[in-house]
């Protein structure tokens, strides 16, 4: 799509079915590498990154098939697949690094290209490498590829206590998947707490994994000899839900979001209520009604790791603040280049000043 044409000035009203979360679907697609049995995912979103991940898995030899209306997709990763992720596919999607842990755990070796750059900031993979090394892997970086293998005579990764230098979502996911097939107990300290982590854990448990503590900063995984197939529904995308909430609030509309989970958006919903919107959360839905943007009060906030205010909702809420009454201060602590939308909002007439990490 070359361009979007938006004709504004109308309240946004209606009902929306929220899609599955990309940040849950991608690691769960990689988790299908942990077994030779059929794994079926439903509520998989129709996104470019999902298509790329499917292409990457198919390139390894994984049989994939789409079916059903609710984003159904099945995977069969036979013992004969090639545990390699080439640069041509990895360069377009950083989440490809999530294939490293499952491939190494199941096949004992893996070759995964280093991911390409990312416009919203540096996200190094050194934490992934150090964590897998703590589990007994021998890892080198050669010609832009991560080359991982088990030492001679060692058949499986072993349990370890992994303490990352920073909270890393993909690192936590990689370690959790690798530890599911490792010998012994792995403890992840400073683990990411996002709902997508818990959703991946729930899928792995359905496959036979033994995991405790998901959703907290300390996750314990007891390795098992083998995992089996399962059927799993991808959790609803909290960022898509939050985006619709902000859009309805900013335009003075009302919206009902089906399949959305309010407990995953506590920080955003609290700010929307503080601004003056009415938000109701129930079993499988969130609804919002707005008195109109000019009747809302701008809200300041600081982005932090979950369960704090999500960096992926910062731009949407900034747009809401531009329409609302009063001044606000927004501090971005997660990514160093996350204010790229500010200049475009200024071109539309917004009054925003940026000083380092603060707008």
Short mmCIF file of N, CA and C in Angstrom, two decimals, residues 184-339:
data_model
loop_
_atom_site.label_atom_id
_atom_site.label_comp_id
_atom_site.label_asym_id
_atom_site.label_seq_id
_atom_site.Cartn_x
_atom_site.Cartn_y
_atom_site.Cartn_z
N UNK A 184 17.45 -30.95 33.66
CA UNK A 184 17.47 -30.21 34.92
C UNK A 184 16.60 -28.98 34.93
N UNK A 185 16.87 -28.12 35.91
CA UNK A 185 16.03 -26.96 36.18
C UNK A 185 16.73 -25.68 35.74
N UNK A 186 16.01 -24.83 35.03
CA UNK A 186 16.50 -23.51 34.62
C UNK A 186 15.69 -22.44 35.33
N UNK A 187 16.37 -21.47 35.91
CA UNK A 187 15.70 -20.36 36.59
C UNK A 187 16.06 -19.08 35.86
N UNK A 188 15.05 -18.34 35.39
CA UNK A 188 15.25 -17.07 34.70
C UNK A 188 14.98 -15.94 35.68
N UNK A 189 16.03 -15.21 36.04
CA UNK A 189 15.89 -14.04 36.90
C UNK A 189 15.80 -12.79 36.03
N UNK A 190 15.13 -11.77 36.51
CA UNK A 190 14.93 -10.54 35.75
C UNK A 190 14.19 -10.83 34.44
N UNK A 191 13.29 -11.80 34.50
CA UNK A 191 12.54 -12.21 33.31
C UNK A 191 11.51 -11.15 32.92
N UNK A 192 11.22 -11.07 31.63
CA UNK A 192 10.16 -10.19 31.16
C UNK A 192 8.81 -10.72 31.64
N UNK A 193 7.86 -9.82 31.87
CA UNK A 193 6.57 -10.20 32.47
C UNK A 193 5.39 -9.98 31.54
N UNK A 194 5.65 -9.63 30.28
CA UNK A 194 4.58 -9.33 29.33
C UNK A 194 3.57 -10.47 29.20
N UNK A 195 2.29 -10.15 28.89
CA UNK A 195 1.29 -11.20 28.68
C UNK A 195 1.67 -12.19 27.58
N UNK A 196 2.44 -11.72 26.60
CA UNK A 196 2.86 -12.63 25.52
C UNK A 196 3.80 -13.72 26.04
N UNK A 197 4.58 -13.41 27.09
CA UNK A 197 5.43 -14.41 27.73
C UNK A 197 4.56 -15.48 28.38
N UNK A 198 3.55 -15.04 29.12
CA UNK A 198 2.65 -15.98 29.78
C UNK A 198 1.90 -16.84 28.77
N UNK A 199 1.52 -16.23 27.64
CA UNK A 199 0.79 -16.98 26.61
C UNK A 199 1.68 -18.06 26.00
N UNK A 200 2.95 -17.74 25.74
CA UNK A 200 3.90 -18.73 25.24
C UNK A 200 4.06 -19.85 26.26
N UNK A 201 4.18 -19.49 27.54
CA UNK A 201 4.31 -20.50 28.59
C UNK A 201 3.11 -21.43 28.61
N UNK A 202 1.90 -20.86 28.46
CA UNK A 202 0.69 -21.68 28.45
C UNK A 202 0.71 -22.66 27.28
N UNK A 203 1.19 -22.20 26.13
CA UNK A 203 1.29 -23.10 24.97
C UNK A 203 2.29 -24.22 25.24
N UNK A 204 3.46 -23.87 25.79
CA UNK A 204 4.49 -24.88 26.07
C UNK A 204 3.99 -25.89 27.09
N UNK A 205 3.23 -25.44 28.09
CA UNK A 205 2.67 -26.35 29.09
C UNK A 205 1.70 -27.32 28.43
N UNK A 206 0.90 -26.84 27.46
CA UNK A 206 0.01 -27.73 26.71
C UNK A 206 0.82 -28.78 25.95
N UNK A 207 2.06 -28.44 25.58
CA UNK A 207 2.92 -29.37 24.84
C UNK A 207 3.66 -30.33 25.78
N UNK A 208 3.48 -30.14 27.07
CA UNK A 208 4.11 -31.04 28.03
C UNK A 208 5.23 -30.44 28.84
N UNK A 209 5.51 -29.14 28.67
CA UNK A 209 6.58 -28.48 29.43
C UNK A 209 6.16 -28.26 30.87
N UNK A 210 7.17 -28.12 31.75
CA UNK A 210 6.92 -27.84 33.17
C UNK A 210 7.47 -26.45 33.47
N UNK A 211 6.57 -25.47 33.61
CA UNK A 211 6.96 -24.07 33.78
C UNK A 211 6.16 -23.47 34.93
N UNK A 212 6.85 -22.70 35.78
CA UNK A 212 6.19 -22.00 36.88
C UNK A 212 6.71 -20.56 36.95
N UNK A 213 5.85 -19.65 37.37
CA UNK A 213 6.28 -18.27 37.60
C UNK A 213 6.11 -17.34 36.42
N UNK A 214 5.57 -17.82 35.30
CA UNK A 214 5.38 -16.94 34.15
C UNK A 214 4.48 -15.77 34.54
N UNK A 215 4.81 -14.58 34.05
CA UNK A 215 4.10 -13.38 34.46
C UNK A 215 4.77 -12.67 35.61
N UNK A 216 5.82 -13.29 36.17
CA UNK A 216 6.62 -12.66 37.23
C UNK A 216 8.04 -12.49 36.73
N UNK A 217 8.90 -11.90 37.55
CA UNK A 217 10.29 -11.67 37.15
C UNK A 217 11.17 -12.89 37.38
N UNK A 218 10.59 -13.98 37.90
CA UNK A 218 11.36 -15.21 38.14
C UNK A 218 10.58 -16.40 37.60
N UNK A 219 11.09 -17.00 36.54
CA UNK A 219 10.43 -18.13 35.90
C UNK A 219 11.29 -19.37 36.08
N UNK A 220 10.66 -20.48 36.48
CA UNK A 220 11.38 -21.74 36.68
C UNK A 220 10.88 -22.77 35.67
N UNK A 221 11.80 -23.37 34.95
CA UNK A 221 11.48 -24.38 33.93
C UNK A 221 12.20 -25.67 34.27
N UNK A 222 11.47 -26.76 34.41
CA UNK A 222 12.07 -28.08 34.61
C UNK A 222 12.00 -28.82 33.29
N UNK A 223 13.15 -29.14 32.74
CA UNK A 223 13.20 -29.75 31.41
C UNK A 223 12.55 -31.13 31.37
N UNK A 224 11.97 -31.46 30.22
CA UNK A 224 11.37 -32.77 30.00
C UNK A 224 12.05 -33.43 28.81
N UNK A 225 11.87 -34.74 28.68
CA UNK A 225 12.55 -35.50 27.63
C UNK A 225 11.99 -35.19 26.25
N UNK A 226 10.68 -34.91 26.17
CA UNK A 226 10.05 -34.74 24.86
C UNK A 226 8.80 -33.89 25.00
N UNK A 227 8.52 -33.10 23.99
CA UNK A 227 7.28 -32.33 23.92
C UNK A 227 6.39 -32.90 22.82
N UNK A 228 5.10 -32.66 22.93
CA UNK A 228 4.14 -33.17 21.95
C UNK A 228 3.33 -32.03 21.36
N UNK A 229 2.49 -32.36 20.40
CA UNK A 229 1.68 -31.35 19.72
C UNK A 229 0.56 -30.82 20.60
N UNK A 230 -0.06 -29.74 20.15
CA UNK A 230 -1.19 -29.16 20.89
C UNK A 230 -1.96 -28.22 19.97
N UNK A 231 -3.06 -27.71 20.48
CA UNK A 231 -3.81 -26.64 19.82
C UNK A 231 -3.85 -25.45 20.77
N UNK A 232 -3.57 -24.27 20.25
CA UNK A 232 -3.46 -23.11 21.12
C UNK A 232 -3.98 -21.87 20.40
N UNK A 233 -4.76 -21.05 21.10
CA UNK A 233 -5.26 -19.79 20.55
C UNK A 233 -4.34 -18.65 20.99
N UNK A 234 -3.85 -17.88 20.04
CA UNK A 234 -2.97 -16.76 20.32
C UNK A 234 -3.72 -15.69 21.09
N UNK A 235 -3.11 -15.16 22.16
CA UNK A 235 -3.75 -14.16 22.99
C UNK A 235 -4.04 -12.89 22.18
N UNK A 236 -5.07 -12.16 22.56
CA UNK A 236 -5.44 -10.93 21.85
C UNK A 236 -4.35 -9.88 21.95
N UNK A 237 -4.23 -9.06 20.91
CA UNK A 237 -3.18 -8.04 20.82
C UNK A 237 -3.56 -6.82 21.65
N UNK A 238 -2.87 -6.63 22.77
CA UNK A 238 -3.19 -5.51 23.68
C UNK A 238 -2.85 -4.16 23.05
N UNK A 239 -1.88 -4.10 22.15
CA UNK A 239 -1.52 -2.83 21.51
C UNK A 239 -2.57 -2.44 20.47
N UNK A 240 -3.08 -3.40 19.73
CA UNK A 240 -4.19 -3.12 18.81
C UNK A 240 -5.40 -2.63 19.59
N UNK A 241 -5.68 -3.29 20.71
CA UNK A 241 -6.82 -2.87 21.54
C UNK A 241 -6.61 -1.46 22.07
N UNK A 242 -5.42 -1.17 22.58
CA UNK A 242 -5.13 0.16 23.11
C UNK A 242 -5.21 1.23 22.05
N UNK A 243 -4.83 0.90 20.83
CA UNK A 243 -4.89 1.85 19.72
C UNK A 243 -6.33 2.24 19.41
N UNK A 244 -7.24 1.26 19.35
CA UNK A 244 -8.65 1.56 19.12
C UNK A 244 -9.23 2.38 20.26
N UNK A 245 -8.82 2.11 21.50
CA UNK A 245 -9.32 2.88 22.64
C UNK A 245 -8.91 4.34 22.52
N UNK A 246 -7.64 4.58 22.17
CA UNK A 246 -7.17 5.96 22.01
C UNK A 246 -7.85 6.66 20.84
N UNK A 247 -8.08 5.93 19.75
CA UNK A 247 -8.72 6.52 18.57
C UNK A 247 -10.15 6.94 18.89
N UNK A 248 -10.89 6.09 19.60
CA UNK A 248 -12.26 6.43 19.97
C UNK A 248 -12.28 7.59 20.95
N UNK A 249 -11.34 7.59 21.90
CA UNK A 249 -11.29 8.67 22.88
C UNK A 249 -10.98 10.00 22.21
N UNK A 250 -10.01 10.02 21.29
CA UNK A 250 -9.56 11.26 20.66
C UNK A 250 -10.62 11.86 19.74
N UNK A 251 -11.52 11.01 19.21
CA UNK A 251 -12.53 11.50 18.26
C UNK A 251 -13.90 11.66 18.91
N UNK A 252 -13.98 11.43 20.22
CA UNK A 252 -15.26 11.58 20.90
C UNK A 252 -16.25 10.49 20.58
N UNK A 253 -15.76 9.29 20.32
CA UNK A 253 -16.64 8.18 19.96
C UNK A 253 -16.79 7.16 21.06
N UNK A 254 -17.35 6.01 20.69
CA UNK A 254 -17.47 4.90 21.63
C UNK A 254 -17.18 3.61 20.87
N UNK A 255 -16.55 2.67 21.55
CA UNK A 255 -16.13 1.44 20.88
C UNK A 255 -16.23 0.27 21.85
N UNK A 256 -16.54 -0.90 21.31
CA UNK A 256 -16.49 -2.15 22.08
C UNK A 256 -15.49 -3.06 21.39
N UNK A 257 -14.54 -3.57 22.15
CA UNK A 257 -13.48 -4.42 21.62
C UNK A 257 -13.70 -5.85 22.09
N UNK A 258 -14.08 -6.74 21.18
CA UNK A 258 -14.27 -8.15 21.53
C UNK A 258 -12.94 -8.88 21.57
N UNK A 259 -12.83 -9.86 22.44
CA UNK A 259 -11.65 -10.70 22.66
C UNK A 259 -10.53 -9.97 23.41
N UNK A 260 -10.69 -8.66 23.68
CA UNK A 260 -9.64 -7.90 24.37
C UNK A 260 -9.67 -8.22 25.86
N UNK A 261 -8.51 -8.10 26.50
CA UNK A 261 -8.38 -8.41 27.92
C UNK A 261 -7.91 -7.18 28.67
N UNK A 262 -8.80 -6.63 29.49
CA UNK A 262 -8.52 -5.39 30.21
C UNK A 262 -7.34 -5.48 31.14
N UNK A 263 -7.10 -6.66 31.74
CA UNK A 263 -6.00 -6.81 32.68
C UNK A 263 -4.63 -6.66 32.02
N UNK A 264 -4.60 -6.75 30.69
CA UNK A 264 -3.34 -6.58 29.97
C UNK A 264 -3.06 -5.11 29.63
N UNK A 265 -4.02 -4.24 29.92
CA UNK A 265 -3.89 -2.82 29.55
C UNK A 265 -4.15 -1.90 30.75
N UNK A 266 -3.86 -2.38 31.94
CA UNK A 266 -4.18 -1.62 33.15
C UNK A 266 -3.62 -0.21 33.12
N UNK A 267 -2.34 -0.05 32.73
CA UNK A 267 -1.70 1.26 32.77
C UNK A 267 -2.35 2.23 31.77
N UNK A 268 -2.68 1.73 30.57
CA UNK A 268 -3.31 2.57 29.55
C UNK A 268 -4.74 2.93 29.96
N UNK A 269 -5.50 1.95 30.44
CA UNK A 269 -6.88 2.19 30.84
C UNK A 269 -6.95 3.18 31.99
N UNK A 270 -6.02 3.08 32.94
CA UNK A 270 -5.99 4.03 34.05
C UNK A 270 -5.80 5.46 33.54
N UNK A 271 -4.91 5.65 32.57
CA UNK A 271 -4.68 6.99 32.01
C UNK A 271 -5.89 7.48 31.22
N UNK A 272 -6.56 6.59 30.51
CA UNK A 272 -7.76 6.98 29.77
C UNK A 272 -8.87 7.43 30.73
N UNK A 273 -9.01 6.71 31.83
CA UNK A 273 -10.01 7.11 32.83
C UNK A 273 -9.64 8.43 33.49
N UNK A 274 -8.34 8.59 33.79
CA UNK A 274 -7.89 9.86 34.37
C UNK A 274 -8.16 11.02 33.41
N UNK A 275 -8.06 10.74 32.10
CA UNK A 275 -8.31 11.78 31.10
C UNK A 275 -9.78 12.18 31.03
N UNK A 276 -10.66 11.27 31.45
CA UNK A 276 -12.08 11.58 31.44
C UNK A 276 -12.94 10.64 30.62
N UNK A 277 -12.33 9.61 30.01
CA UNK A 277 -13.11 8.62 29.25
C UNK A 277 -13.73 7.60 30.21
N UNK A 278 -14.83 7.01 29.78
CA UNK A 278 -15.47 5.94 30.55
C UNK A 278 -15.07 4.61 29.95
N UNK A 279 -14.42 3.78 30.74
CA UNK A 279 -13.93 2.48 30.25
C UNK A 279 -14.50 1.37 31.12
N UNK A 280 -15.05 0.34 30.47
CA UNK A 280 -15.61 -0.81 31.17
C UNK A 280 -14.92 -2.08 30.65
N UNK A 281 -14.51 -2.93 31.57
CA UNK A 281 -13.86 -4.19 31.19
C UNK A 281 -14.70 -5.36 31.69
N UNK A 282 -14.90 -6.34 30.84
CA UNK A 282 -15.65 -7.54 31.22
C UNK A 282 -14.97 -8.77 30.65
N UNK A 283 -15.62 -9.90 30.78
CA UNK A 283 -15.08 -11.17 30.30
C UNK A 283 -15.02 -11.15 28.77
N UNK A 284 -13.81 -10.98 28.22
CA UNK A 284 -13.64 -11.01 26.78
C UNK A 284 -13.97 -9.73 26.05
N UNK A 285 -14.05 -8.59 26.75
CA UNK A 285 -14.32 -7.35 26.04
C UNK A 285 -13.83 -6.15 26.84
N UNK A 286 -13.60 -5.03 26.13
CA UNK A 286 -13.36 -3.72 26.73
C UNK A 286 -14.24 -2.75 25.96
N UNK A 287 -14.92 -1.84 26.66
CA UNK A 287 -15.69 -0.80 25.98
C UNK A 287 -15.25 0.57 26.49
N UNK A 288 -15.32 1.57 25.62
CA UNK A 288 -14.96 2.94 25.96
C UNK A 288 -15.94 3.91 25.34
N UNK A 289 -16.30 4.93 26.09
CA UNK A 289 -17.05 6.05 25.52
C UNK A 289 -16.35 7.33 25.93
N UNK A 290 -16.29 8.29 24.99
CA UNK A 290 -15.56 9.53 25.21
C UNK A 290 -16.50 10.72 25.15
N UNK A 291 -16.33 11.69 26.04
CA UNK A 291 -17.16 12.89 26.00
C UNK A 291 -16.74 13.87 24.91
N UNK A 292 -15.68 13.51 24.17
CA UNK A 292 -15.12 14.41 23.16
C UNK A 292 -13.71 14.81 23.56
N UNK A 293 -12.83 14.95 22.57
CA UNK A 293 -11.42 15.20 22.86
C UNK A 293 -11.22 16.45 23.71
N UNK A 294 -11.96 17.52 23.42
CA UNK A 294 -11.74 18.77 24.15
C UNK A 294 -12.27 18.70 25.58
N UNK A 295 -13.05 17.66 25.87
CA UNK A 295 -13.52 17.47 27.24
C UNK A 295 -12.57 16.57 28.03
N UNK A 296 -11.56 16.02 27.34
CA UNK A 296 -10.56 15.19 28.01
C UNK A 296 -9.41 16.05 28.52
N UNK A 297 -8.70 15.56 29.52
CA UNK A 297 -7.55 16.25 30.09
C UNK A 297 -6.29 15.49 29.72
N UNK A 298 -5.30 16.18 29.14
CA UNK A 298 -4.05 15.54 28.73
C UNK A 298 -3.36 14.90 29.93
N UNK A 299 -2.73 13.74 29.71
CA UNK A 299 -2.12 12.98 30.78
C UNK A 299 -0.63 12.75 30.52
N UNK A 300 0.19 12.99 31.52
CA UNK A 300 1.60 12.66 31.42
C UNK A 300 1.85 11.22 31.83
N UNK A 301 2.92 10.64 31.31
CA UNK A 301 3.26 9.26 31.70
C UNK A 301 4.71 8.98 31.34
N UNK A 302 5.18 7.85 31.83
CA UNK A 302 6.56 7.40 31.61
C UNK A 302 6.50 5.95 31.13
N UNK A 303 7.07 5.66 29.98
CA UNK A 303 7.04 4.28 29.48
C UNK A 303 8.03 3.43 30.27
N UNK A 304 7.60 2.23 30.62
CA UNK A 304 8.46 1.27 31.31
C UNK A 304 8.08 -0.13 30.85
N UNK A 305 8.87 -1.13 31.29
CA UNK A 305 8.53 -2.51 30.99
C UNK A 305 7.18 -2.86 31.62
N UNK A 306 6.53 -3.88 31.06
CA UNK A 306 5.27 -4.36 31.60
C UNK A 306 5.46 -4.76 33.07
N UNK A 307 4.53 -4.40 33.95
CA UNK A 307 3.17 -3.91 33.71
C UNK A 307 3.02 -2.39 33.65
N UNK A 308 4.11 -1.66 33.42
CA UNK A 308 4.03 -0.22 33.29
C UNK A 308 3.43 0.20 31.96
N UNK A 309 3.46 1.50 31.69
CA UNK A 309 2.88 2.01 30.44
C UNK A 309 3.73 1.54 29.25
N UNK A 310 3.13 0.87 28.26
CA UNK A 310 3.91 0.27 27.17
C UNK A 310 4.45 1.30 26.17
N UNK A 311 5.70 1.13 25.79
CA UNK A 311 6.30 2.02 24.79
C UNK A 311 5.54 1.96 23.47
N UNK A 312 4.92 0.82 23.16
CA UNK A 312 4.19 0.67 21.90
C UNK A 312 2.88 1.45 21.89
N UNK A 313 2.49 2.02 23.04
CA UNK A 313 1.28 2.85 23.11
C UNK A 313 1.62 4.33 23.26
N UNK A 314 2.89 4.66 23.29
CA UNK A 314 3.30 6.05 23.55
C UNK A 314 2.84 7.01 22.45
N UNK A 315 3.03 6.64 21.18
CA UNK A 315 2.67 7.53 20.07
C UNK A 315 1.16 7.76 20.00
N UNK A 316 0.36 6.70 20.21
CA UNK A 316 -1.09 6.82 20.14
C UNK A 316 -1.61 7.75 21.25
N UNK A 317 -1.06 7.59 22.45
CA UNK A 317 -1.53 8.41 23.55
C UNK A 317 -1.04 9.85 23.40
N UNK A 318 0.13 10.04 22.76
CA UNK A 318 0.59 11.39 22.48
C UNK A 318 -0.38 12.10 21.53
N UNK A 319 -0.87 11.38 20.53
CA UNK A 319 -1.85 11.96 19.60
C UNK A 319 -3.12 12.35 20.34
N UNK A 320 -3.55 11.51 21.29
CA UNK A 320 -4.72 11.84 22.12
C UNK A 320 -4.45 13.09 22.94
N UNK A 321 -3.26 13.19 23.54
CA UNK A 321 -2.91 14.36 24.34
C UNK A 321 -2.92 15.65 23.52
N UNK A 322 -2.52 15.54 22.25
CA UNK A 322 -2.52 16.71 21.36
C UNK A 322 -3.93 17.26 21.20
N UNK A 323 -4.94 16.38 21.18
CA UNK A 323 -6.33 16.79 21.02
C UNK A 323 -6.97 17.24 22.34
N UNK A 324 -6.45 16.73 23.47
CA UNK A 324 -7.06 16.99 24.76
C UNK A 324 -6.66 18.36 25.30
N UNK A 325 -7.35 18.81 26.37
CA UNK A 325 -7.05 20.08 27.01
C UNK A 325 -5.83 19.95 27.92
N UNK A 326 -5.01 21.01 27.95
CA UNK A 326 -3.90 21.06 28.89
C UNK A 326 -2.59 20.56 28.31
N UNK A 327 -1.55 20.70 29.12
CA UNK A 327 -0.21 20.27 28.72
C UNK A 327 0.12 18.94 29.38
N UNK A 328 1.01 18.19 28.77
CA UNK A 328 1.43 16.90 29.34
C UNK A 328 2.91 16.69 29.07
N UNK A 329 3.53 15.86 29.89
CA UNK A 329 4.94 15.50 29.73
C UNK A 329 5.03 13.98 29.58
N UNK A 330 5.67 13.55 28.50
CA UNK A 330 5.83 12.13 28.22
C UNK A 330 7.31 11.80 28.22
N UNK A 331 7.70 10.78 28.99
CA UNK A 331 9.09 10.34 29.06
C UNK A 331 9.21 8.94 28.49
N UNK A 332 10.09 8.77 27.53
CA UNK A 332 10.32 7.47 26.87
C UNK A 332 11.61 6.86 27.41
N UNK A 333 11.49 5.69 28.06
CA UNK A 333 12.66 5.07 28.68
C UNK A 333 13.11 3.78 28.00
N UNK A 334 12.35 3.30 27.01
CA UNK A 334 12.63 1.99 26.44
C UNK A 334 13.52 2.08 25.20
N UNK A 335 13.12 2.87 24.21
CA UNK A 335 13.87 2.98 22.95
C UNK A 335 14.32 4.42 22.72
N UNK A 336 15.54 4.58 22.27
CA UNK A 336 16.12 5.93 22.15
C UNK A 336 15.59 6.72 20.96
N UNK A 337 14.98 6.06 19.99
CA UNK A 337 14.50 6.76 18.79
C UNK A 337 12.99 6.68 18.65
N UNK A 338 12.28 6.68 19.77
CA UNK A 338 10.84 6.45 19.74
C UNK A 338 10.01 7.73 19.62
N UNK A 339 10.64 8.87 19.26
CA UNK A 339 9.88 10.11 19.07
C UNK A 339 9.86 10.53 17.60
#
